Amino acid sequence: MANRYIDKNAGDDVYKYIMELIPQTDDLNIFLQKIYMRYNMPVIVTDIAFHLIAYGGPYPCPDPLWQALITTGAAAPETVIDYYFGEGFTDKMSAAGEPIDVTWGVNIEYPQTTCSVYLGNSIEGCCSVMYREREKLDFALKLNGAVKTAVEIYLGGKMRRQPMGSAPDRLIAARVLLENTDAPIQLLTSTAFYKNVGLNPGYMVVAMHTDEISVGRLQNIVSSIKILHPNMLYVNKSDDMYMLFQNINDDAMREKILSDIKAEASAKAAFICGASGTFADLEKRDAYIEQARLALEHGIEQGGRNCIHSFFDYFAEIILRHGYDNIYPESLVVPELKRLIDFDKENSSDYYQSMCCYIFERCDMTKAAAKLYVHRNSLMYRIKKCEEIMQADLSDRETYERLWLCCTIRALPSHSNKQ
């Protein structure tokens, strides 16, 4: 295929092409060469000691430091000490957590981006893309992020001694769903994982944190959970593990999953989990990943051990701590209220308005009825119906406080504009 440059606005095309390319070859060098042939940007991958893992690009390489590494298989000690470490490239790359531009220092004449390559929660190497022309920087950053994901899938598959073409399907699905939220869901439809297992609502994300635990022990926890729930997907994000569960049809199934996690993890390590609410739309998964993270952070702040904190169980504390403007709108509607809102949409009713008025009048039936211009008995019927739909008891203090906070936020103009 002739060399060509894809505009930065075609970001999804980068992920789509790269993910579809992974199962086509077991050889990372061939994979990177195909990337170079398509986008005309050389790509190099090394381990953390700057030994060559793979390269895709012209020979000789335009960058003399890259060329020396490609020729000998390792960077010269003075190159590592004086340039990669001495000029701060390695420190900034490892601290960034995402691709960065390193067109400064020794690289000033060879524009390139770079980022860390992770296996589990450990940095195992780096991945760099040479973009040459300044206007291609944004695209190079996008390409670097996509290639980094592919490299981690390649290296992760080899470590597990699984042939490429089977292992990557689950890894691709996990990366797309729990890490690369820029990648389109459509990437999953061509994988064997999707075809054999499917992805069925409802979904739940659980984030797990463990202190002073080896990667092997963490993997053992994952394996035991996966035996019970084979459709579970997971990735390690920094020091925490994120798990996606599917096909959760009711609260009993959700509680069963959380109970299984607690039982399996408790036997192996001290842990804390944060759980999202149950959701149906994978396109909005970033909100529920955030819920799991915020619930986990809340649990860590509380100092508990071997416990699971569900986001909506601590809704008021989390919202008040972080501020509603800093949280996804989907996370600002508690499940009880969502059931009522959905009922109104499906039946063209207005129970939500009646319930909000009743809550804002502090459950004073007479005042709320007067404000709504309805008879007190009519409002009493409506509130009872609201409780049935929401499966909630408004006389319970904690339930009332959650709903009051939720209704208050939804009534604010700044939130209304986001809906």
PDB file of N, CA and C in Angstrom, residues 147-204:
ATOM      1  N   VAL A 147      -0.703   2.409  18.904  1.00  0.00           N
ATOM      2  CA  VAL A 147       0.350   1.409  18.750  1.00  0.00           C
ATOM      3  C   VAL A 147       0.784   0.872  20.109  1.00  0.00           C
ATOM      4  N   LYS A 148       0.880   1.741  21.102  1.00  0.00           N
ATOM      5  CA  LYS A 148       1.234   1.316  22.463  1.00  0.00           C
ATOM      6  C   LYS A 148       0.271   0.234  22.951  1.00  0.00           C
ATOM      7  N   THR A 149      -1.021   0.453  22.735  1.00  0.00           N
ATOM      8  CA  THR A 149      -2.022  -0.535  23.133  1.00  0.00           C
ATOM      9  C   THR A 149      -1.776  -1.867  22.424  1.00  0.00           C
ATOM     10  N   ALA A 150      -1.496  -1.802  21.124  1.00  0.00           N
ATOM     11  CA  ALA A 150      -1.233  -3.024  20.364  1.00  0.00           C
ATOM     12  C   ALA A 150       0.011  -3.733  20.873  1.00  0.00           C
ATOM     13  N   VAL A 151       1.067  -2.983  21.180  1.00  0.00           N
ATOM     14  CA  VAL A 151       2.313  -3.580  21.673  1.00  0.00           C
ATOM     15  C   VAL A 151       2.061  -4.299  22.998  1.00  0.00           C
ATOM     16  N   GLU A 152       1.281  -3.674  23.875  1.00  0.00           N
ATOM     17  CA  GLU A 152       0.961  -4.309  25.157  1.00  0.00           C
ATOM     18  C   GLU A 152       0.175  -5.595  24.955  1.00  0.00           C
ATOM     19  N   ILE A 153      -0.687  -5.612  23.949  1.00  0.00           N
ATOM     20  CA  ILE A 153      -1.445  -6.831  23.637  1.00  0.00           C
ATOM     21  C   ILE A 153      -0.507  -7.918  23.108  1.00  0.00           C
ATOM     22  N   TYR A 154       0.418  -7.525  22.222  1.00  0.00           N
ATOM     23  CA  TYR A 154       1.384  -8.487  21.702  1.00  0.00           C
ATOM     24  C   TYR A 154       2.228  -9.075  22.826  1.00  0.00           C
ATOM     25  N   LEU A 155       2.837  -8.203  23.613  1.00  0.00           N
ATOM     26  CA  LEU A 155       3.730  -8.679  24.662  1.00  0.00           C
ATOM     27  C   LEU A 155       2.961  -9.432  25.738  1.00  0.00           C
ATOM     28  N   GLY A 156       1.750  -8.975  26.072  1.00  0.00           N
ATOM     29  CA  GLY A 156       0.933  -9.674  27.060  1.00  0.00           C
ATOM     30  C   GLY A 156       0.552 -11.061  26.590  1.00  0.00           C
ATOM     31  N   GLY A 157       0.228 -11.201  25.310  1.00  0.00           N
ATOM     32  CA  GLY A 157      -0.112 -12.503  24.758  1.00  0.00           C
ATOM     33  C   GLY A 157       1.065 -13.453  24.781  1.00  0.00           C
ATOM     34  N   LYS A 158       2.256 -12.944  24.485  1.00  0.00           N
ATOM     35  CA  LYS A 158       3.445 -13.803  24.495  1.00  0.00           C
ATOM     36  C   LYS A 158       3.786 -14.255  25.905  1.00  0.00           C
ATOM     37  N   MET A 159       3.635 -13.355  26.883  1.00  0.00           N
ATOM     38  CA  MET A 159       3.934 -13.722  28.263  1.00  0.00           C
ATOM     39  C   MET A 159       3.025 -14.839  28.740  1.00  0.00           C
ATOM     40  N   ARG A 160       1.783 -14.843  28.238  1.00  0.00           N
ATOM     41  CA  ARG A 160       0.832 -15.882  28.644  1.00  0.00           C
ATOM     42  C   ARG A 160       0.945 -17.119  27.755  1.00  0.00           C
ATOM     43  N   ARG A 161       1.889 -17.069  26.787  1.00  0.00           N
ATOM     44  CA  ARG A 161       2.131 -18.196  25.891  1.00  0.00           C
ATOM     45  C   ARG A 161       0.870 -18.605  25.141  1.00  0.00           C
ATOM     46  N   GLN A 162       0.115 -17.606  24.745  1.00  0.00           N
ATOM     47  CA  GLN A 162      -1.085 -17.872  23.959  1.00  0.00           C
ATOM     48  C   GLN A 162      -0.842 -17.383  22.539  1.00  0.00           C
ATOM     49  N   PRO A 163      -1.270 -18.134  21.519  1.00  0.00           N
ATOM     50  CA  PRO A 163      -1.027 -17.710  20.145  1.00  0.00           C
ATOM     51  C   PRO A 163      -1.787 -16.441  19.807  1.00  0.00           C
ATOM     52  N   MET A 164      -1.110 -15.531  19.084  1.00  0.00           N
ATOM     53  CA  MET A 164      -1.804 -14.340  18.632  1.00  0.00           C
ATOM     54  C   MET A 164      -2.948 -14.774  17.721  1.00  0.00           C
ATOM     55  N   GLY A 165      -4.073 -14.142  17.860  1.00  0.00           N
ATOM     56  CA  GLY A 165      -5.246 -14.535  17.091  1.00  0.00           C
ATOM     57  C   GLY A 165      -6.310 -15.109  17.997  1.00  0.00           C
ATOM     58  N   SER A 166      -5.922 -15.560  19.205  1.00  0.00           N
ATOM     59  CA  SER A 166      -6.919 -16.001  20.183  1.00  0.00           C
ATOM     60  C   SER A 166      -6.838 -15.129  21.430  1.00  0.00           C
ATOM     61  N   ALA A 167      -5.648 -15.014  22.024  1.00  0.00           N
ATOM     62  CA  ALA A 167      -5.487 -14.171  23.211  1.00  0.00           C
ATOM     63  C   ALA A 167      -5.849 -12.712  22.960  1.00  0.00           C
ATOM     64  N   PRO A 168      -5.464 -12.105  21.823  1.00  0.00           N
ATOM     65  CA  PRO A 168      -5.740 -10.683  21.650  1.00  0.00           C
ATOM     66  C   PRO A 168      -7.210 -10.317  21.669  1.00  0.00           C
ATOM     67  N   ASP A 169      -8.091 -11.237  21.297  1.00  0.00           N
ATOM     68  CA  ASP A 169      -9.504 -10.878  21.239  1.00  0.00           C
ATOM     69  C   ASP A 169     -10.016 -10.399  22.596  1.00  0.00           C
ATOM     70  N   ARG A 170      -9.692 -11.139  23.641  1.00  0.00           N
ATOM     71  CA  ARG A 170     -10.122 -10.724  24.972  1.00  0.00           C
ATOM     72  C   ARG A 170      -9.362  -9.474  25.413  1.00  0.00           C
ATOM     73  N   LEU A 171      -8.069  -9.403  25.066  1.00  0.00           N
ATOM     74  CA  LEU A 171      -7.277  -8.237  25.450  1.00  0.00           C
ATOM     75  C   LEU A 171      -7.753  -6.989  24.729  1.00  0.00           C
ATOM     76  N   ILE A 172      -8.080  -7.122  23.440  1.00  0.00           N
ATOM     77  CA  ILE A 172      -8.603  -5.981  22.690  1.00  0.00           C
ATOM     78  C   ILE A 172      -9.910  -5.505  23.320  1.00  0.00           C
ATOM     79  N   ALA A 173     -10.788  -6.448  23.629  1.00  0.00           N
ATOM     80  CA  ALA A 173     -12.075  -6.081  24.223  1.00  0.00           C
ATOM     81  C   ALA A 173     -11.872  -5.340  25.538  1.00  0.00           C
ATOM     82  N   ALA A 174     -10.954  -5.844  26.377  1.00  0.00           N
ATOM     83  CA  ALA A 174     -10.707  -5.194  27.665  1.00  0.00           C
ATOM     84  C   ALA A 174     -10.132  -3.803  27.476  1.00  0.00           C
ATOM     85  N   ARG A 175      -9.186  -3.664  26.560  1.00  0.00           N
ATOM     86  CA  ARG A 175      -8.571  -2.354  26.327  1.00  0.00           C
ATOM     87  C   ARG A 175      -9.600  -1.349  25.819  1.00  0.00           C
ATOM     88  N   VAL A 176     -10.384  -1.774  24.836  1.00  0.00           N
ATOM     89  CA  VAL A 176     -11.381  -0.860  24.260  1.00  0.00           C
ATOM     90  C   VAL A 176     -12.398  -0.432  25.312  1.00  0.00           C
ATOM     91  N   LEU A 177     -12.857  -1.399  26.115  1.00  0.00           N
ATOM     92  CA  LEU A 177     -13.941  -1.104  27.044  1.00  0.00           C
ATOM     93  C   LEU A 177     -13.481  -0.407  28.317  1.00  0.00           C
ATOM     94  N   LEU A 178     -12.281  -0.709  28.785  1.00  0.00           N
ATOM     95  CA  LEU A 178     -11.874  -0.201  30.088  1.00  0.00           C
ATOM     96  C   LEU A 178     -10.694   0.758  30.051  1.00  0.00           C
ATOM     97  N   GLU A 179     -10.023   0.887  28.910  1.00  0.00           N
ATOM     98  CA  GLU A 179      -8.903   1.812  28.841  1.00  0.00           C
ATOM     99  C   GLU A 179      -9.056   2.831  27.738  1.00  0.00           C
ATOM    100  N   ASN A 180      -9.180   2.370  26.511  1.00  0.00           N
ATOM    101  CA  ASN A 180      -9.174   3.291  25.386  1.00  0.00           C
ATOM    102  C   ASN A 180     -10.583   3.734  25.026  1.00  0.00           C
ATOM    103  N   THR A 181     -11.079   4.689  25.773  1.00  0.00           N
ATOM    104  CA  THR A 181     -12.450   5.113  25.539  1.00  0.00           C
ATOM    105  C   THR A 181     -12.589   5.883  24.230  1.00  0.00           C
ATOM    106  N   ASP A 182     -11.449   6.255  23.588  1.00  0.00           N
ATOM    107  CA  ASP A 182     -11.524   6.892  22.278  1.00  0.00           C
ATOM    108  C   ASP A 182     -11.793   5.874  21.172  1.00  0.00           C
ATOM    109  N   ALA A 183     -11.509   4.614  21.452  1.00  0.00           N
ATOM    110  CA  ALA A 183     -11.699   3.588  20.434  1.00  0.00           C
ATOM    111  C   ALA A 183     -13.179   3.235  20.313  1.00  0.00           C
ATOM    112  N   PRO A 184     -13.689   3.113  19.099  1.00  0.00           N
ATOM    113  CA  PRO A 184     -15.124   2.845  18.931  1.00  0.00           C
ATOM    114  C   PRO A 184     -15.511   1.435  19.335  1.00  0.00           C
ATOM    115  N   ILE A 185     -16.715   1.285  19.854  1.00  0.00           N
ATOM    116  CA  ILE A 185     -17.238  -0.023  20.241  1.00  0.00           C
ATOM    117  C   ILE A 185     -17.260  -0.982  19.049  1.00  0.00           C
ATOM    118  N   GLN A 186     -17.389  -0.428  17.841  1.00  0.00           N
ATOM    119  CA  GLN A 186     -17.479  -1.276  16.655  1.00  0.00           C
ATOM    120  C   GLN A 186     -16.250  -2.156  16.472  1.00  0.00           C
ATOM    121  N   LEU A 187     -15.117  -1.789  17.110  1.00  0.00           N
ATOM    122  CA  LEU A 187     -13.920  -2.619  17.001  1.00  0.00           C
ATOM    123  C   LEU A 187     -14.154  -4.025  17.529  1.00  0.00           C
ATOM    124  N   LEU A 188     -15.089  -4.154  18.460  1.00  0.00           N
ATOM    125  CA  LEU A 188     -15.297  -5.453  19.102  1.00  0.00           C
ATOM    126  C   LEU A 188     -16.046  -6.434  18.224  1.00  0.00           C
ATOM    127  N   THR A 189     -16.791  -5.935  17.262  1.00  0.00           N
ATOM    128  CA  THR A 189     -17.704  -6.808  16.531  1.00  0.00           C
ATOM    129  C   THR A 189     -16.987  -7.852  15.679  1.00  0.00           C
ATOM    130  N   SER A 190     -15.715  -7.600  15.328  1.00  0.00           N
ATOM    131  CA  SER A 190     -14.989  -8.552  14.492  1.00  0.00           C
ATOM    132  C   SER A 190     -14.143  -9.517  15.301  1.00  0.00           C
ATOM    133  N   THR A 191     -14.123  -9.386  16.613  1.00  0.00           N
ATOM    134  CA  THR A 191     -13.286 -10.267  17.427  1.00  0.00           C
ATOM    135  C   THR A 191     -14.013 -11.561  17.757  1.00  0.00           C
ATOM    136  N   ALA A 192     -13.224 -12.600  17.979  1.00  0.00           N
ATOM    137  CA  ALA A 192     -13.807 -13.887  18.365  1.00  0.00           C
ATOM    138  C   ALA A 192     -14.498 -13.773  19.716  1.00  0.00           C
ATOM    139  N   PHE A 193     -13.966 -12.914  20.589  1.00  0.00           N
ATOM    140  CA  PHE A 193     -14.585 -12.741  21.904  1.00  0.00           C
ATOM    141  C   PHE A 193     -16.031 -12.288  21.748  1.00  0.00           C
ATOM    142  N   TYR A 194     -16.243 -11.293  20.900  1.00  0.00           N
ATOM    143  CA  TYR A 194     -17.590 -10.768  20.717  1.00  0.00           C
ATOM    144  C   TYR A 194     -18.497 -11.817  20.073  1.00  0.00           C
ATOM    145  N   LYS A 195     -17.965 -12.513  19.063  1.00  0.00           N
ATOM    146  CA  LYS A 195     -18.788 -13.485  18.336  1.00  0.00           C
ATOM    147  C   LYS A 195     -19.142 -14.693  19.207  1.00  0.00           C
ATOM    148  N   ASN A 196     -18.203 -15.115  20.057  1.00  0.00           N
ATOM    149  CA  ASN A 196     -18.424 -16.315  20.869  1.00  0.00           C
ATOM    150  C   ASN A 196     -19.133 -16.028  22.184  1.00  0.00           C
ATOM    151  N   VAL A 197     -18.880 -14.861  22.749  1.00  0.00           N
ATOM    152  CA  VAL A 197     -19.402 -14.554  24.074  1.00  0.00           C
ATOM    153  C   VAL A 197     -20.473 -13.478  24.030  1.00  0.00           C
ATOM    154  N   GLY A 198     -20.253 -12.485  23.170  1.00  0.00           N
ATOM    155  CA  GLY A 198     -21.205 -11.378  23.103  1.00  0.00           C
ATOM    156  C   GLY A 198     -20.995 -10.405  24.251  1.00  0.00           C
ATOM    157  N   LEU A 199     -21.711  -9.309  24.196  1.00  0.00           N
ATOM    158  CA  LEU A 199     -21.697  -8.310  25.265  1.00  0.00           C
ATOM    159  C   LEU A 199     -23.145  -7.933  25.517  1.00  0.00           C
ATOM    160  N   ASN A 200     -23.652  -8.369  26.652  1.00  0.00           N
ATOM    161  CA  ASN A 200     -25.077  -8.228  26.924  1.00  0.00           C
ATOM    162  C   ASN A 200     -25.312  -7.357  28.152  1.00  0.00           C
ATOM    163  N   PRO A 201     -26.160  -6.343  28.043  1.00  0.00           N
ATOM    164  CA  PRO A 201     -26.483  -5.529  29.231  1.00  0.00           C
ATOM    165  C   PRO A 201     -27.231  -6.375  30.244  1.00  0.00           C
ATOM    166  N   GLY A 202     -27.248  -5.981  31.580  1.00  0.00           N
ATOM    167  CA  GLY A 202     -26.516  -4.843  32.127  1.00  0.00           C
ATOM    168  C   GLY A 202     -25.073  -5.153  32.487  1.00  0.00           C
ATOM    169  N   TYR A 203     -24.364  -4.048  32.602  1.00  0.00           N
ATOM    170  CA  TYR A 203     -22.945  -4.092  32.876  1.00  0.00           C
ATOM    171  C   TYR A 203     -22.650  -3.482  34.241  1.00  0.00           C
ATOM    172  N   MET A 204     -21.498  -3.857  34.780  1.00  0.00           N
ATOM    173  CA  MET A 204     -21.019  -3.259  36.023  1.00  0.00           C
ATOM    174  C   MET A 204     -19.496  -3.243  35.985  1.00  0.00           C
TER     175      MET A 204
END
